[in-house]
XYZ file of C-alpha atoms in Angstrom:
622
model
C 23.129 3.316 15.085
C 23.633 -0.197 16.436
C 20.114 -1.041 15.352
C 20.922 0.036 11.819
C 23.889 -2.267 11.345
C 22.184 -5.300 12.888
C 19.882 -5.810 9.921
C 19.185 -9.463 9.214
C 21.457 -10.807 6.452
C 19.958 -10.919 3.006
C 21.467 -12.232 -0.187
C 20.587 -11.404 -3.732
C 21.639 -13.094 -6.956
C 20.665 -11.342 -10.151
C 20.422 -12.854 -13.585
C 20.438 -9.446 -15.243
C 20.778 -5.810 -14.225
C 19.733 -5.319 -10.587
C 16.415 -3.524 -10.076
C 17.708 -1.817 -6.940
C 20.228 0.257 -8.859
C 17.840 1.218 -11.657
C 14.561 3.110 -11.918
C 11.415 1.243 -11.031
C 8.826 0.105 -13.536
C 5.778 1.775 -11.990
C 3.536 0.505 -14.780
C 4.496 -3.077 -14.022
C 3.975 -2.490 -10.302
C 0.530 -1.036 -11.079
C -0.438 -4.113 -13.069
C 0.695 -6.418 -10.289
C -1.082 -4.360 -7.601
C -4.395 -4.780 -9.389
C -3.879 -8.540 -9.673
C -3.835 -8.753 -5.886
C -7.482 -7.710 -5.706
C -8.430 -10.703 -7.860
C -6.717 -13.005 -5.352
C -8.878 -11.466 -2.596
C -12.210 -12.073 -4.314
C -14.948 -13.976 -2.527
C -17.918 -15.542 -4.284
C -18.320 -16.869 -7.819
C -15.186 -15.987 -9.761
C -15.729 -14.650 -13.292
C -14.560 -16.269 -16.522
C -11.871 -13.598 -16.969
C -10.337 -14.290 -13.543
C -6.562 -13.969 -13.992
C -5.431 -15.338 -10.619
C -6.114 -18.913 -11.638
C -5.076 -20.685 -8.438
C -8.197 -19.282 -6.749
C -11.685 -20.826 -7.080
C -15.258 -20.070 -5.943
C -15.722 -19.543 -2.191
C -18.226 -18.258 0.366
C -21.159 -19.346 -1.789
C -23.578 -19.627 1.165
C -22.736 -16.211 2.659
C -25.872 -14.502 3.974
C -28.179 -17.443 3.316
C -28.855 -18.106 7.006
C -29.984 -14.471 7.366
C -32.203 -14.629 4.291
C -30.007 -12.301 2.239
C -27.541 -12.858 -0.617
C -24.089 -11.744 0.559
C -22.039 -13.737 -1.935
C -19.117 -11.707 -3.279
C -16.962 -8.902 -1.977
C -13.389 -9.074 -0.729
C -11.464 -10.846 1.998
C -9.615 -8.024 3.724
C -6.186 -9.556 4.266
C -4.727 -13.006 4.929
C -7.914 -14.355 6.504
C -11.339 -15.309 5.152
C -13.565 -12.743 6.881
C -15.387 -10.010 4.984
C -15.040 -6.882 7.148
C -17.233 -4.047 5.882
C -15.350 -0.991 7.148
C -11.916 -1.695 5.609
C -13.594 -3.079 2.466
C -15.511 0.167 1.977
C -12.389 2.256 2.561
C -10.592 0.090 -0.005
C -13.283 0.809 -2.603
C -13.292 4.531 -1.792
C -9.530 4.757 -2.267
C -9.541 2.682 -5.458
C -12.244 4.983 -6.811
C -10.338 8.128 -5.797
C -7.252 6.711 -7.514
C -9.245 6.260 -10.740
C -10.933 9.660 -10.495
C -7.567 11.404 -10.252
C -5.375 9.164 -12.386
C -7.672 7.141 -14.616
C -6.065 8.687 -17.679
C -2.670 7.345 -16.644
C -4.189 3.944 -15.812
C -5.698 3.828 -19.295
C -2.319 4.636 -20.839
C -0.920 1.661 -18.927
C -3.751 -0.570 -20.146
C -5.062 -1.008 -16.585
C -8.137 1.227 -16.336
C -10.494 -1.653 -17.135
C -8.948 -3.850 -14.457
C -9.130 -1.020 -11.914
C -12.809 -0.407 -12.656
C -13.532 -4.137 -12.384
C -11.846 -4.122 -8.980
C -14.120 -1.288 -7.815
C -17.253 -2.949 -9.211
C -16.455 -6.219 -7.428
C -16.771 -4.250 -4.196
C -19.773 -2.092 -5.084
C -21.774 -5.072 -6.413
C -21.360 -6.577 -2.963
C -22.319 -3.345 -1.173
C -25.570 -3.194 -3.162
C -26.405 -6.676 -1.846
C -25.324 -5.716 1.677
C -27.719 -2.730 1.650
C -31.127 -4.406 1.103
C -33.109 -1.664 2.865
C -32.535 2.050 3.346
C -31.614 1.694 7.026
C -30.050 -1.767 6.995
C -26.430 -2.526 6.104
C -24.610 -5.820 6.552
C -21.134 -5.004 7.808
C -19.422 -8.348 8.335
C -19.603 -11.983 7.222
C -17.734 -14.487 9.383
C -15.924 -13.552 12.553
C -12.265 -13.196 13.317
C -12.202 -15.487 16.331
C -13.377 -18.673 14.607
C -11.551 -17.713 11.410
C -8.213 -17.239 13.143
C -8.583 -20.595 14.881
C -8.391 -22.242 11.441
C -5.858 -22.130 8.598
C -7.838 -23.085 5.509
C -8.166 -22.073 1.894
C -11.247 -19.895 1.346
C -12.517 -22.666 -0.921
C -12.420 -25.126 2.034
C -13.457 -22.965 4.971
C -15.623 -24.589 7.609
C -15.716 -21.549 9.891
C -18.854 -19.730 11.007
C -20.235 -17.434 8.259
C -22.729 -15.530 10.372
C -23.748 -12.181 8.857
C -23.773 -9.072 11.074
C -25.770 -5.930 10.326
C -26.463 -2.415 11.537
C -29.958 -0.874 11.636
C -31.742 1.933 13.536
C -31.699 -0.100 16.767
C -28.042 -1.048 16.277
C -26.468 1.915 14.477
C -23.069 2.247 12.857
C -22.484 5.726 11.478
C -18.824 5.091 10.692
C -19.593 1.933 8.688
C -22.606 3.427 6.887
C -20.713 6.682 6.290
C -17.681 4.975 4.787
C -19.902 2.780 2.599
C -21.758 5.903 1.447
C -18.404 7.459 0.554
C -17.429 4.331 -1.400
C -20.703 4.299 -3.340
C -20.516 8.016 -4.094
C -16.897 7.881 -5.239
C -17.604 4.790 -7.354
C -20.585 6.527 -8.964
C -18.118 9.046 -10.406
C -15.973 6.209 -11.779
C -18.901 4.715 -13.742
C -20.633 7.956 -14.717
C -19.635 7.786 -18.400
C -19.246 4.062 -19.030
C -22.333 2.856 -17.146
C -24.710 5.744 -16.290
C -27.491 3.496 -14.970
C -25.110 1.736 -12.573
C -23.630 5.079 -11.530
C -27.113 6.362 -10.688
C -27.853 3.208 -8.684
C -24.676 3.655 -6.653
C -25.433 7.299 -5.944
C -28.949 6.390 -4.765
C -27.454 3.927 -2.272
C -24.962 6.583 -1.164
C -27.756 9.092 -0.431
C -29.656 6.526 1.659
C -26.577 5.355 3.531
C -25.555 8.903 4.419
C -29.020 9.690 5.750
C -28.973 6.450 7.759
C -25.524 7.231 9.162
C -26.415 10.819 10.059
C -29.857 10.158 11.543
C -29.056 7.054 13.619
C -25.716 7.849 15.162
C -23.443 5.379 16.873
C -20.189 3.465 16.496
C -20.529 0.355 14.385
C -18.358 -1.805 16.647
C -20.810 -1.220 19.488
C -23.381 -2.962 17.295
C -21.126 -5.471 15.527
C -19.055 -6.292 18.591
C -17.151 -9.157 16.921
C -15.304 -6.492 14.896
C -13.805 -4.833 17.971
C -10.746 -7.040 18.189
C -9.905 -6.561 14.521
C -11.271 -3.262 13.203
C -12.194 -1.148 16.208
C -13.426 2.319 15.330
C -11.132 4.338 17.560
C -11.753 7.680 15.823
C -15.531 7.394 16.155
C -17.871 8.351 13.330
C -17.631 12.131 12.890
C -14.784 11.784 10.417
C -16.773 9.284 8.313
C -19.818 11.581 8.241
C -17.690 14.461 6.941
C -15.872 12.104 4.547
C -19.179 10.832 3.140
C -20.499 14.389 2.776
C -17.371 15.400 0.861
C -17.722 12.477 -1.543
C -21.453 13.049 -1.987
C -20.791 16.675 -2.871
C -18.076 15.624 -5.324
C -20.437 13.070 -6.897
C -23.654 15.094 -6.946
C -22.666 18.769 -6.785
C -25.566 19.047 -4.326
C -25.176 22.152 -2.186
C -26.619 20.336 0.849
C -23.433 18.335 1.313
C -21.181 21.358 0.891
C -23.247 23.154 3.532
C -22.952 20.082 5.770
C -19.159 20.364 5.583
C -19.346 24.072 6.335
C -21.818 23.801 9.214
C -20.184 20.828 10.918
C -16.493 21.346 10.207
C -15.733 22.830 13.599
C -18.036 20.721 15.766
C -17.107 17.391 14.139
C -13.350 17.916 14.193
C -12.771 18.579 10.511
C -11.098 21.873 11.290
C -9.748 20.879 14.687
C -7.729 17.712 14.255
C -4.148 18.003 12.989
C -3.473 14.450 11.907
C -0.298 12.481 11.293
C -2.086 9.419 9.896
C -4.765 8.536 7.360
C -6.339 5.117 6.950
C -9.409 2.901 7.229
C -10.218 4.236 10.712
C -9.133 7.877 10.718
C -10.397 9.908 7.721
C -9.797 13.482 8.828
C -6.730 14.113 6.646
C -8.633 12.799 3.625
C -11.619 15.061 4.353
C -9.329 18.040 4.818
C -7.588 17.340 1.504
C -10.892 17.133 -0.390
C -12.295 20.271 1.226
C -9.045 22.117 0.418
C -9.630 21.103 -3.203
C -13.164 22.521 -3.109
C -11.719 25.756 -1.730
C -9.085 25.929 -4.481
C -11.807 25.307 -7.070
C -13.638 28.395 -5.811
C -16.657 26.455 -4.501
C -16.494 27.449 -0.839
C -18.683 30.585 -1.140
C -19.694 31.810 2.334
C -18.057 28.721 3.884
C -14.600 29.989 2.883
C -13.422 30.826 6.446
C -14.324 27.301 7.630
C -12.843 25.684 4.527
C -9.619 27.611 5.052
C -9.364 26.025 8.483
C -9.841 22.591 6.895
C -7.035 23.451 4.484
C -4.738 24.538 7.304
C -5.141 21.089 8.842
C -4.602 19.409 5.463
C -1.362 21.315 5.085
C -0.368 20.455 8.638
C -0.648 16.785 7.648
C 1.447 17.312 4.506
C 4.114 19.248 6.410
C 4.301 16.575 9.106
C 4.919 13.932 6.433
C 7.712 16.061 4.983
C 9.260 16.563 8.410
C 8.548 20.295 8.265
C 5.649 20.544 10.675
C 5.175 21.205 14.368
C 4.559 17.475 15.002
C 6.247 15.279 12.403
C 5.648 11.683 11.452
C 8.249 9.170 12.539
C 10.468 7.662 9.855
C 12.793 4.685 9.836
C 16.547 5.254 9.345
C 15.966 4.297 5.695
C 13.313 7.001 5.317
C 10.023 5.047 5.473
C 7.042 6.653 7.212
C 6.512 4.638 10.366
C 3.299 4.617 12.401
C 3.062 1.201 14.060
C 4.525 -2.302 14.095
C 1.446 -4.031 12.705
C 0.939 -3.495 8.964
C 2.682 -0.154 8.888
C 2.576 -0.062 5.082
C -1.121 0.871 5.108
C -0.187 4.283 6.507
C 2.676 4.685 4.034
C 0.500 4.276 0.956
C -2.452 6.282 2.277
C -0.268 9.228 3.302
C 1.671 9.066 0.053
C -1.552 9.161 -1.948
C -2.718 12.310 -0.150
C 0.689 13.889 -0.766
C 0.452 13.004 -4.451
C -2.995 14.449 -5.089
C -2.344 17.512 -2.945
C 0.852 18.200 -4.881
C -1.205 18.185 -8.079
C -3.927 20.373 -6.561
C -1.304 22.929 -5.508
C 0.407 22.846 -8.888
C -2.907 23.373 -10.674
C -3.789 26.319 -8.460
C -0.290 27.811 -8.700
C 0.251 27.825 -4.954
C 2.821 26.389 -2.585
C 2.479 24.362 0.576
C 2.771 26.467 3.728
C 4.839 24.855 6.476
C 6.416 26.162 9.670
C 9.743 26.466 7.881
C 8.212 28.483 5.030
C 6.709 27.789 1.639
C 7.360 24.382 0.091
C 7.102 23.651 -3.636
C 4.504 21.019 -4.640
C 7.311 19.028 -6.251
C 8.605 18.188 -2.772
C 5.335 16.464 -1.897
C 5.464 14.386 -5.053
C 9.110 13.552 -4.332
C 8.089 12.373 -0.865
C 5.470 10.038 -2.332
C 7.967 8.751 -4.878
C 10.548 8.087 -2.159
C 8.024 6.033 -0.203
C 7.001 4.009 -3.269
C 10.640 3.473 -4.247
C 11.354 2.255 -0.728
C 8.560 -0.305 -0.749
C 9.608 -1.476 -4.234
C 13.179 -2.156 -3.111
C 15.174 1.034 -2.536
C 15.770 0.334 1.130
C 18.637 -0.867 3.336
C 17.586 -4.499 2.868
C 17.111 -4.263 -0.910
C 13.773 -6.002 -0.308
C 10.677 -5.379 -2.398
C 7.653 -5.474 -0.123
C 5.380 -6.098 -3.104
C 5.099 -9.834 -3.746
C 6.210 -10.736 -7.246
C 7.945 -7.422 -7.975
C 11.728 -7.330 -8.247
C 14.237 -10.018 -7.400
C 13.926 -10.173 -3.624
C 10.416 -10.166 -2.173
C 8.589 -11.988 0.667
C 8.231 -15.729 0.041
C 6.275 -16.782 3.147
C 3.302 -14.448 3.239
C 0.805 -14.622 6.111
C -2.085 -15.517 3.817
C -4.184 -18.646 3.878
C -4.839 -18.879 0.154
C -1.287 -18.344 -1.038
C 0.315 -20.545 1.644
C -1.805 -23.659 0.886
C -1.579 -25.589 -2.363
C -4.303 -24.517 -4.820
C -7.514 -26.530 -4.683
C -7.111 -26.889 -8.448
C -3.717 -28.551 -8.016
C -4.776 -30.688 -5.042
C -8.513 -30.849 -4.286
C -7.980 -32.809 -1.051
C -9.820 -31.076 1.792
C -7.680 -28.999 4.156
C -9.131 -29.178 7.652
C -9.346 -26.323 10.135
C -6.371 -27.299 12.299
C -4.720 -29.477 9.663
C -3.907 -26.353 7.700
C -1.782 -25.137 10.608
C 0.039 -28.444 10.915
C 0.820 -28.888 7.220
C 0.961 -25.430 5.674
C 1.200 -22.637 8.229
C 4.185 -24.250 9.957
C 6.012 -24.925 6.676
C 9.267 -23.042 6.139
C 8.955 -23.435 2.373
C 7.993 -20.604 0.041
C 4.297 -20.138 -0.708
C 2.990 -22.601 -3.310
C 0.869 -19.816 -4.870
C 2.368 -16.454 -5.762
C 0.237 -13.661 -4.298
C 1.271 -11.285 -7.075
C 1.049 -7.584 -6.238
C 0.290 -7.999 -2.538
C 1.849 -5.258 -0.426
C 2.777 -6.808 2.920
C 2.927 -5.075 6.292
C 6.568 -4.128 5.857
C 9.620 -3.542 8.039
C 9.906 -2.345 11.614
C 11.067 1.018 12.921
C 14.689 0.100 12.123
C 14.093 -1.159 8.551
C 14.357 -4.772 9.691
C 12.043 -7.469 8.339
C 11.581 -11.191 8.960
C 10.108 -13.169 6.071
C 8.212 -15.671 8.224
C 4.609 -16.787 7.852
C 3.825 -16.440 11.552
C 5.139 -12.870 11.560
C 1.709 -11.464 10.686
C 2.664 -7.922 11.718
C 5.104 -7.747 8.817
C 4.140 -10.416 6.271
C 0.343 -10.088 6.095
C -0.985 -8.086 3.118
C -4.252 -6.120 3.002
C -6.507 -4.669 0.307
C -6.328 -1.222 1.889
C -2.539 -1.256 1.502
C -2.877 -1.562 -2.267
C -5.922 0.661 -2.895
C -4.155 4.062 -2.513
C -1.000 2.658 -4.114
C -2.608 2.107 -7.521
C -3.226 5.833 -7.851
C 0.335 6.795 -6.947
C 1.808 4.185 -9.304
C -0.383 5.454 -12.143
C 0.752 9.028 -11.437
C 4.428 8.042 -11.282
C 4.280 5.856 -14.404
C 4.798 8.905 -16.588
C 2.203 7.712 -19.087
C -0.926 9.591 -19.997
C 0.503 13.023 -19.243
C -0.091 15.372 -16.326
C -3.615 15.800 -14.982
C -4.762 19.406 -14.909
C -7.051 18.758 -11.981
C -8.400 22.233 -11.347
C -9.902 24.654 -13.906
C -7.239 27.335 -13.525
C -4.217 28.683 -15.360
C -1.356 26.337 -16.377
C 1.096 25.092 -13.809
C 4.124 27.274 -13.015
C 7.605 26.469 -14.171
C 9.208 23.715 -12.113
C 11.434 24.859 -9.289
C 14.922 23.448 -9.377
C 15.759 21.590 -6.196
C 19.422 21.422 -5.314
C 20.353 17.750 -4.917
C 21.969 16.553 -1.713
C 25.674 15.862 -2.324
C 26.632 12.228 -2.104
C 29.864 10.319 -2.569
C 30.815 9.737 -6.173
C 29.699 6.489 -7.686
C 32.444 4.720 -9.530
C 33.355 1.731 -11.582
C 36.221 -0.032 -9.858
C 38.762 -1.366 -12.354
C 40.032 -4.878 -11.826
C 43.826 -5.021 -11.316
C 44.078 -8.220 -13.379
C 44.212 -6.401 -16.715
C 42.318 -3.786 -18.612
C 40.596 -6.519 -20.601
C 39.551 -8.572 -17.549
C 36.502 -10.797 -18.128
C 35.121 -9.642 -14.766
C 33.643 -6.181 -14.327
C 32.805 -4.480 -11.043
C 30.448 -1.532 -10.793
C 29.415 0.307 -7.633
C 26.527 2.726 -7.167
C 24.840 4.607 -4.345
C 21.214 3.437 -4.396
C 19.863 5.347 -1.405
C 20.918 7.539 1.500
C 19.422 8.705 4.779
C 20.340 10.813 7.793
C 20.304 9.375 11.320
C 21.640 11.089 14.433
C 23.162 13.825 12.311
C 25.158 11.449 10.108
C 24.450 10.581 6.469
C 24.491 6.883 5.582
C 24.753 5.467 2.073
C 23.689 2.104 0.737
C 26.076 0.886 -1.959
C 25.186 -1.704 -4.569
C 28.114 -3.544 -6.151
C 27.498 -5.670 -9.233
C 30.058 -8.251 -10.340
C 29.513 -9.450 -13.922
C 31.090 -12.405 -15.718
C 31.706 -10.889 -19.170
C 33.401 -13.983 -20.551
C 31.784 -16.774 -22.548
C 32.833 -19.314 -19.909
C 31.534 -20.169 -16.453
C 33.240 -18.415 -13.535
C 33.958 -21.310 -11.151
C 35.948 -19.480 -8.500
C 36.242 -15.838 -7.484
C 38.101 -14.026 -4.718
C 37.488 -10.336 -4.172
C 39.705 -7.994 -2.212
C 37.715 -5.355 -0.309
C 39.388 -2.589 1.657
C 38.054 0.552 3.343
C 34.943 -1.367 4.385
C 33.472 0.124 7.558
C 30.020 -1.432 7.814
C 28.014 -4.623 7.298
C 28.049 -6.429 3.961
C 25.486 -8.828 2.480
C 25.733 -11.193 -0.462
C 29.275 -12.558 -0.108
C 31.092 -15.086 2.061
C 34.285 -14.013 3.826
C 37.205 -16.383 3.244
C 40.362 -15.334 5.091
C 41.302 -11.841 3.935
C 39.084 -11.963 0.847
C 35.467 -12.540 -0.137
C 34.011 -15.230 -2.350
C 30.680 -16.504 -3.656
C 27.794 -16.792 -1.169
C 27.345 -20.293 0.230
C 24.557 -21.353 -2.123
C 26.385 -20.262 -5.309
C 29.144 -22.455 -6.730
C 29.688 -20.624 -10.029
C 28.549 -17.681 -12.138
C 27.439 -18.467 -15.675
C 28.646 -16.524 -18.688
C 27.040 -13.098 -18.903
C 25.425 -13.295 -15.454
C 25.806 -10.958 -12.515
C 25.836 -11.127 -8.760
C 25.074 -8.193 -6.486
C 26.252 -7.521 -2.955
C 25.484 -4.504 -0.828
C 26.924 -2.684 2.160
C 26.246 0.422 4.237
C 28.736 3.219 4.821
C 28.817 6.757 6.074
C 31.809 7.450 3.819
C 32.971 6.980 0.239
C 32.651 3.529 -1.363
C 34.957 0.704 -0.392
C 37.775 -0.354 -2.734
C 36.732 -3.582 -4.456
C 39.014 -5.512 -6.801
C 39.492 -9.032 -8.156
C 42.237 -10.928 -6.315
C 41.970 -14.101 -8.415
C 39.459 -16.130 -10.407
C 39.067 -19.390 -12.303
C 37.109 -19.782 -15.549
C 35.815 -23.208 -16.616
């Protein structure tokens, strides 16, 4: 446990009740998550653009190739438009709306979510000028990463790269077909003509992907260093077929899933990850839904094997499978050092929708340890979202702009350089590194809603701009998250996703015992102007021992400024953050000289026992 108690110090001053000890505002987090997509827009920005520090960019994209490729999304903190992760982003945004659009509408965000999808699909229509031609990248990572410039200033190469019958890319074309098909469902009622157009593109792209087979990064080789297709293209072909069946109800695509499930790995791969490269768990979840809906017909034996693999994924996320996902001591799903959060949100989304599918079909999840109630899957997703919003050992929100303690130095060109509207002076390729990238100051532009890469395997995190593994955000981090946040918001009611009998009565889950939370009285007097309240905000098990994270809030209840404070803390057996030790007592952190009337300060510590004894030794009011 040495790694656990060596977490970098963090300090947190609150001007009101601390978010870490209260429930999260999922509706607010949803709103912020959707704002992030507006910050990632390329092209001509619309009049209703809400992220006002951005301006038009990439206005010559595609021109050299004789095609209009203006628009679309920058994938992360750079200025390249990578087709594969962009298409996955649009697919997952669309799936989020399909499942939880009702909840988004209740939060007033359905329109913004649909606009986010359309910004991507409008670009894909341009990028697909012929049936068997698809442009899959604009710009290249090598020249882009050599420069640190605002998208509005970029001087980097904007070459457009395509796939065609001579240079195939089944994974790229398949994922784009999936995005177009899923999006066609989103717009079916509000814009039938557009929906039909998207579905027509999806049909063509699937045929192109299936007929001319090959990995896209063998054709667009500049993508290999950044978005290599390690899983190949079989998963994308199955994924596209599943979405085309969902969008069209065309039996051909259901038969495709049945005929090819075994040979293409849909029934063979037990996955522990889901993301822009590896789609098998997503395919298996969708096919399991078709099975539960009674649509499998003579493909039922094959579809049952898909479902077994879907459930293997769910069980592994819960820690109840034969091969379980790794988790940090604080309980976060951990797959890799670089942008781990993408796997957290994607897995959590699958757990969320599968929980609802099971509830609607009145069945339980089948794991090695026995049957598991659907509520456990939803609880898993909630625990992951709560972690990334701040319920973690560092009390850090990994969503920029949410909570009181979030990353300030994001690895993102646009947010780290002063807005072109505030200072139109040109930022040169290398000059951006000298002036802005190397700055230790907080970002001049708030990248609201961006979900950064997140902590390491031991819950540690360094808020530094050059720490791209942890501080770079990505569109595909946020895309699955909007669906989960809508589901957790509690607005809009429960989705009855399958046409079957009502959900069963909820199963009571016995809570894990934890040390009693308590309000520690101050020994000064019963009417002391200083209150102290302690709460357990999270717990986790590591090496057989249960650890608790305690939040302690000190509030100045007087109408005067608290100019000096000394706290006595005994029975403290672990690290503490947010106070300065002074002799045998603790006082304000170094940057805080006083606490105004009515304000609070929070400090936290980690224990494997009951809370420490905290009391006021002395204080001075102004």
